[in-house]
Short mmCIF file of C-alpha atoms and ligand atoms in Angstrom, two decimals:
data_model
loop_
_atom_site.label_atom_id
_atom_site.label_comp_id
_atom_site.label_asym_id
_atom_site.label_seq_id
_atom_site.Cartn_x
_atom_site.Cartn_y
_atom_site.Cartn_z
CA MET A 1 0.06 -0.03 0.14
CA LYS A 2 2.82 2.33 0.78
CA LEU A 3 4.33 1.81 -2.55
CA VAL A 4 1.12 2.63 -4.51
CA GLY A 5 0.53 5.50 -2.27
CA CYS A 6 4.22 6.81 -3.04
CA LEU A 7 3.62 6.71 -6.89
CA PRO A 8 2.37 10.19 -7.31
CA SER A 9 5.50 11.51 -5.49
CA LEU A 10 7.83 9.28 -7.48
CA ILE A 11 6.23 10.31 -10.76
CA ALA A 12 6.46 14.01 -9.51
CA VAL A 13 10.11 13.35 -8.99
CA LEU A 14 10.57 11.96 -12.52
CA ILE A 15 8.79 14.90 -14.03
CA THR A 16 10.90 17.46 -12.58
CA THR A 17 14.13 15.46 -13.49
CA VAL A 18 13.09 15.13 -17.15
CA CYS A 19 12.47 18.92 -17.39
CA ALA A 20 15.86 19.49 -16.24
CA ASN A 21 16.33 23.21 -15.84
CA THR A 22 13.61 26.00 -16.55
CA GLU A 23 13.58 29.56 -15.84
CA LYS A 24 10.41 31.57 -16.38
CA ALA A 25 8.81 35.11 -16.31
CA ILE A 26 5.25 35.80 -15.56
CA PHE A 27 3.49 38.99 -17.05
CA LEU A 28 0.28 40.37 -18.04
CA GLY A 29 -0.56 41.36 -21.55
CA PRO A 30 -0.36 44.89 -22.02
CA ALA A 31 -2.91 47.19 -23.36
CA ALA A 32 -3.06 47.28 -27.07
CA SER A 33 -0.89 49.96 -28.66
CA SER A 34 0.44 51.00 -32.13
CA PHE A 35 3.88 49.87 -31.28
CA LYS A 36 4.62 49.55 -34.90
CA ASP A 37 5.41 53.10 -34.87
CA SER A 38 8.08 52.47 -32.49
CA LEU A 39 9.46 49.26 -34.26
CA PRO A 40 11.13 51.08 -37.17
CA ARG A 41 13.31 52.62 -34.75
CA LEU A 42 14.46 49.01 -33.93
CA ASP A 43 14.37 48.13 -37.58
CA HIS A 44 17.80 47.21 -37.95
CA LEU A 45 16.74 44.17 -35.72
CA LYS A 46 14.58 41.54 -37.03
CA PHE A 47 12.84 39.78 -34.18
CA GLN A 48 11.87 36.31 -33.99
CA GLU A 49 8.28 36.00 -32.73
CA LEU A 50 6.49 33.98 -30.10
CA SER A 51 2.52 34.33 -30.12
CA PRO A 52 -0.19 32.04 -28.87
CA THR A 53 -0.35 30.51 -32.19
CA THR A 54 3.56 30.09 -32.50
CA SER A 55 3.97 29.28 -28.88
CA SER A 56 7.35 27.49 -28.93
CA LEU A 57 10.71 28.08 -30.38
CA THR A 58 13.60 25.67 -30.41
CA LYS A 59 16.99 27.64 -30.57
CA SER A 60 20.62 27.36 -30.15
CA LEU A 61 21.31 30.49 -28.12
CA PRO A 62 24.88 31.90 -27.60
CA ALA A 63 25.97 32.08 -23.95
CA ALA A 64 29.11 34.03 -22.60
CA PHE A 65 30.80 33.88 -19.09
CA PRO A 66 29.67 36.97 -17.22
CA THR A 67 32.08 40.02 -17.46
CA ASP A 68 31.86 43.54 -16.03
CA GLN A 69 30.31 44.91 -19.27
CA GLN A 70 27.75 41.88 -19.51
CA PRO A 71 27.20 40.64 -15.94
CA TYR A 72 24.18 38.44 -17.21
CA GLY A 73 26.07 37.01 -20.29
CA LEU A 74 24.77 37.43 -23.97
CA GLU A 75 21.26 38.86 -24.93
CA THR A 76 18.74 37.69 -27.43
CA TRP A 77 15.69 39.46 -28.06
CA TYR A 78 12.29 38.20 -29.10
CA LEU A 79 8.87 39.85 -30.03
CA LEU A 80 5.80 38.57 -28.04
CA ARG A 81 2.80 39.14 -30.21
CA ASP A 82 -1.02 38.92 -30.35
CA LEU A 83 -1.18 39.09 -26.68
CA LYS A 84 -4.49 39.67 -24.86
CA ALA A 85 -4.56 42.76 -22.71
CA GLY A 86 -4.93 41.80 -19.03
CA GLN A 87 -4.44 38.17 -19.81
CA ARG A 88 -1.65 36.38 -17.53
CA TYR A 89 1.00 34.70 -19.52
CA GLU A 90 4.24 32.69 -18.60
CA VAL A 91 7.15 32.51 -20.98
CA ARG A 92 9.44 29.59 -19.86
CA ILE A 93 12.91 28.67 -21.19
CA CYS A 94 14.16 24.98 -20.79
CA TRP A 95 17.49 23.63 -21.24
CA ALA A 96 19.37 20.39 -20.64
CA ALA A 97 21.26 20.08 -17.25
CA ILE A 98 24.54 18.82 -19.28
CA GLN A 99 24.65 22.58 -20.51
CA PRO A 100 25.00 24.50 -17.19
CA THR A 101 23.72 28.04 -17.83
CA THR A 102 22.05 30.84 -16.04
CA PHE A 103 19.20 32.46 -17.87
CA CYS A 104 17.33 35.69 -16.97
CA LEU A 105 14.10 36.45 -18.63
CA ASP A 106 12.73 39.86 -18.76
CA THR A 107 9.95 41.65 -20.84
CA PHE A 108 9.76 45.19 -21.89
CA ASP A 109 7.43 47.56 -23.36
CA ILE A 110 8.43 48.31 -26.97
CA VAL A 111 7.80 51.91 -26.94
CA GLU A 112 9.83 52.33 -23.80
CA VAL A 113 12.70 50.39 -25.44
CA ALA A 114 12.54 52.06 -28.70
CA SER A 115 12.58 55.59 -27.03
CA HIS A 116 15.55 54.80 -24.72
CA PRO A 117 17.68 52.75 -27.15
CA ALA A 118 20.86 53.73 -25.21
CA ARG A 119 19.47 51.88 -22.02
CA TYR A 120 19.06 48.68 -24.11
CA GLN A 121 22.12 48.84 -26.12
CA SER A 122 22.39 45.10 -26.66
CA VAL A 123 18.97 45.46 -28.64
CA GLY A 124 21.27 46.72 -31.41
CA GLU A 125 23.62 43.95 -31.19
CA ASP A 126 22.30 41.43 -33.75
CA SER A 127 23.39 38.06 -32.83
CA GLY A 128 22.60 36.78 -36.25
CA ALA A 129 20.25 34.25 -34.97
CA GLN A 130 17.55 36.69 -35.05
CA ARG A 131 17.70 37.21 -38.75
CA GLU A 132 16.42 33.92 -39.76
CA LYS A 133 12.74 34.97 -39.79
CA ALA A 134 11.99 38.59 -40.26
CA THR A 135 8.90 40.25 -38.52
CA GLU A 136 6.43 40.98 -41.00
CA LEU A 137 5.06 44.47 -39.97
CA SER A 138 1.62 44.26 -41.32
CA GLU A 139 -0.50 47.53 -41.39
CA THR A 140 -2.91 46.37 -38.64
CA SER A 141 -2.98 49.21 -36.32
CA GLN A 142 -3.28 48.25 -32.51
CA GLU A 143 -1.86 45.04 -30.96
CA SER A 144 -0.88 43.84 -27.59
CA ALA A 145 2.92 43.05 -27.63
CA LEU A 146 5.97 42.92 -25.60
CA LEU A 147 9.65 42.57 -26.06
CA LEU A 148 11.38 39.57 -24.42
CA ARG A 149 15.00 39.72 -23.37
CA VAL A 150 16.82 36.43 -22.70
CA ARG A 151 20.10 36.52 -21.13
CA ALA A 152 22.36 33.73 -21.10
CA ALA A 153 25.36 33.31 -18.88
CA ALA A 154 27.56 30.32 -19.03
CA ASP A 155 27.81 28.78 -15.51
CA PHE A 156 30.51 26.08 -15.65
CA PHE A 157 34.27 25.50 -15.05
CA THR A 158 36.52 23.28 -17.00
CA THR A 159 40.30 23.27 -17.44
CA ASN A 160 39.59 23.07 -21.25
CA GLN A 161 40.71 26.57 -22.19
CA THR A 162 38.86 26.54 -25.54
CA LEU A 163 35.65 25.81 -23.82
CA MET A 164 36.33 28.52 -21.19
CA GLN A 165 36.86 31.33 -23.89
CA HIS A 166 34.19 30.12 -26.25
CA PRO A 167 31.45 28.49 -24.41
CA PRO A 168 29.17 26.52 -26.75
CA ASN A 169 25.68 27.46 -27.73
CA VAL A 170 22.91 26.36 -25.52
CA ASP A 171 20.12 24.49 -26.82
CA VAL A 172 16.75 25.90 -25.57
CA ASP A 173 13.10 25.58 -25.95
CA ILE A 174 11.37 28.95 -25.20
CA ILE A 175 7.55 28.59 -24.50
CA LEU A 176 4.75 31.12 -24.52
CA ASP A 177 1.87 29.90 -22.18
CA PRO A 178 -1.23 31.66 -21.31
CA PHE A 179 -2.80 30.92 -17.99
CA VAL A 180 -6.21 29.45 -17.81
CA ALA A 181 -8.39 31.80 -15.90
CA ASN A 182 -5.19 33.70 -14.96
CA ILE A 183 -4.37 31.05 -12.50
CA PHE A 184 -2.78 28.08 -14.07
CA PRO A 185 -0.47 27.67 -17.13
CA ALA A 186 -2.57 26.14 -19.89
CA SER A 187 0.05 23.57 -21.11
CA LEU A 188 0.50 22.25 -17.64
CA VAL A 189 -3.25 21.51 -17.24
CA TRP A 190 -2.99 18.00 -18.48
CA THR A 191 0.09 17.22 -16.31
CA ALA A 192 -1.84 18.47 -13.17
CA ALA A 193 -4.89 16.47 -14.32
CA TYR A 194 -2.87 13.23 -14.53
CA ILE A 195 -1.01 13.77 -11.22
CA THR A 196 -4.26 14.36 -9.49
CA ILE A 197 -6.13 11.42 -11.04
CA LEU A 198 -3.10 9.23 -10.07
CA ALA A 199 -2.94 10.59 -6.53
CA VAL A 200 -6.78 10.19 -5.86
CA GLY A 201 -6.74 6.86 -7.86
CA SER A 202 -4.03 5.49 -5.80
CA TRP A 203 -5.69 6.63 -2.56
CA TYR A 204 -8.79 4.43 -3.56
CA ILE A 205 -6.77 1.58 -4.89
CA SER A 206 -4.58 1.34 -1.90
CA GLY A 207 -7.59 1.44 0.44
CA PHE A 208 -9.03 -1.54 -1.61
CA ILE A 209 -5.93 -3.54 -1.40
CA TRP A 210 -5.59 -2.81 2.10
CA SER A 211 -9.01 -4.05 2.76
CA ARG A 212 -8.43 -7.26 0.73
CA LEU A 213 -5.22 -7.84 2.72
CA ASN A 214 -7.07 -7.41 6.08
CA PRO A 215 -10.35 -9.07 5.54
CA PRO A 216 -12.87 -8.15 8.03
CA THR A 217 -13.18 -11.01 10.22
CA GLY A 218 -16.59 -10.56 11.61
CA ASP A 219 -15.87 -10.82 15.19
CA THR A 220 -15.92 -7.23 15.79
CA PRO A 221 -14.64 -6.35 19.14
CA LYS A 222 -17.73 -6.76 21.59
CA ALA A 223 -18.57 -4.17 24.19
CA HIS A 224 -16.90 -5.13 27.30
CA VAL A 225 -19.25 -6.70 29.92
CA ASP A 226 -18.46 -7.26 33.42
C1 NAG B 1 38.51 21.35 -25.52
O1 NAG B 1 37.21 21.49 -25.92
C2 NAG B 1 37.19 21.46 -27.44
C3 NAG B 1 35.52 21.77 -27.70
O2 NAG B 1 34.80 20.74 -27.21
C4 NAG B 1 37.59 20.00 -28.05
O3 NAG B 1 37.51 20.13 -29.45
C5 NAG B 1 38.98 20.03 -27.52
O4 NAG B 1 39.52 18.68 -28.06
C6 NAG B 1 39.19 20.18 -25.92
N1 NAG B 1 40.58 20.06 -25.58
C7 NAG B 1 41.20 19.25 -24.75
C8 NAG B 1 42.56 19.58 -24.52
O5 NAG B 1 40.64 18.41 -24.20
#
């Protein structure tokens, strides 16, 4: 019975092991704005996009060891589009534990970044990876959108000087996930349902097995009579 009862926790341990490392940022969809007026000022950059329809990107991101100029490593920027104003979202980055890296995720208002380019210098540093798919600026006027900054700092030590000077790219998945009813990430609903069903199911199954192992004998303890 103990084993059956333990299963949910065992499974939970396995799930976290499989996911390896995850970093995330939670934010609200901003009010729709005509950010496209601002984007031309960042036009030297072609952002890759994440949206509810393209909710996952698999990338190989450059990383660097922290320096005084780049205390959080190398930056890559993405455009989060087609958001719903007031809706809660989570953006996650997952990477394998065999590539030790510290990631920082931040979201920024596009107009803010465009009007203070000096504060966000690295927006101008095109890493090349971002040119693969250019953002198409359609003429539709207002949209809820944000800029996502991903910072990747290598976080390992090796005696191999080549690796210490040129940390290899890190393979990551970047996932945009709306919250259901602003409470729970949509993509985790099935995992949660699975764990809940398993936990509740094992509770009843263990009770059933326990009752089979200890069949009621019929001679219930009698009231004590003097
Ligand atoms: C250092 O790492 C690089 C890249 O993985 C590899 O090609 C090279 O053989 C390594 N050098 C030593 C001395 O192990």
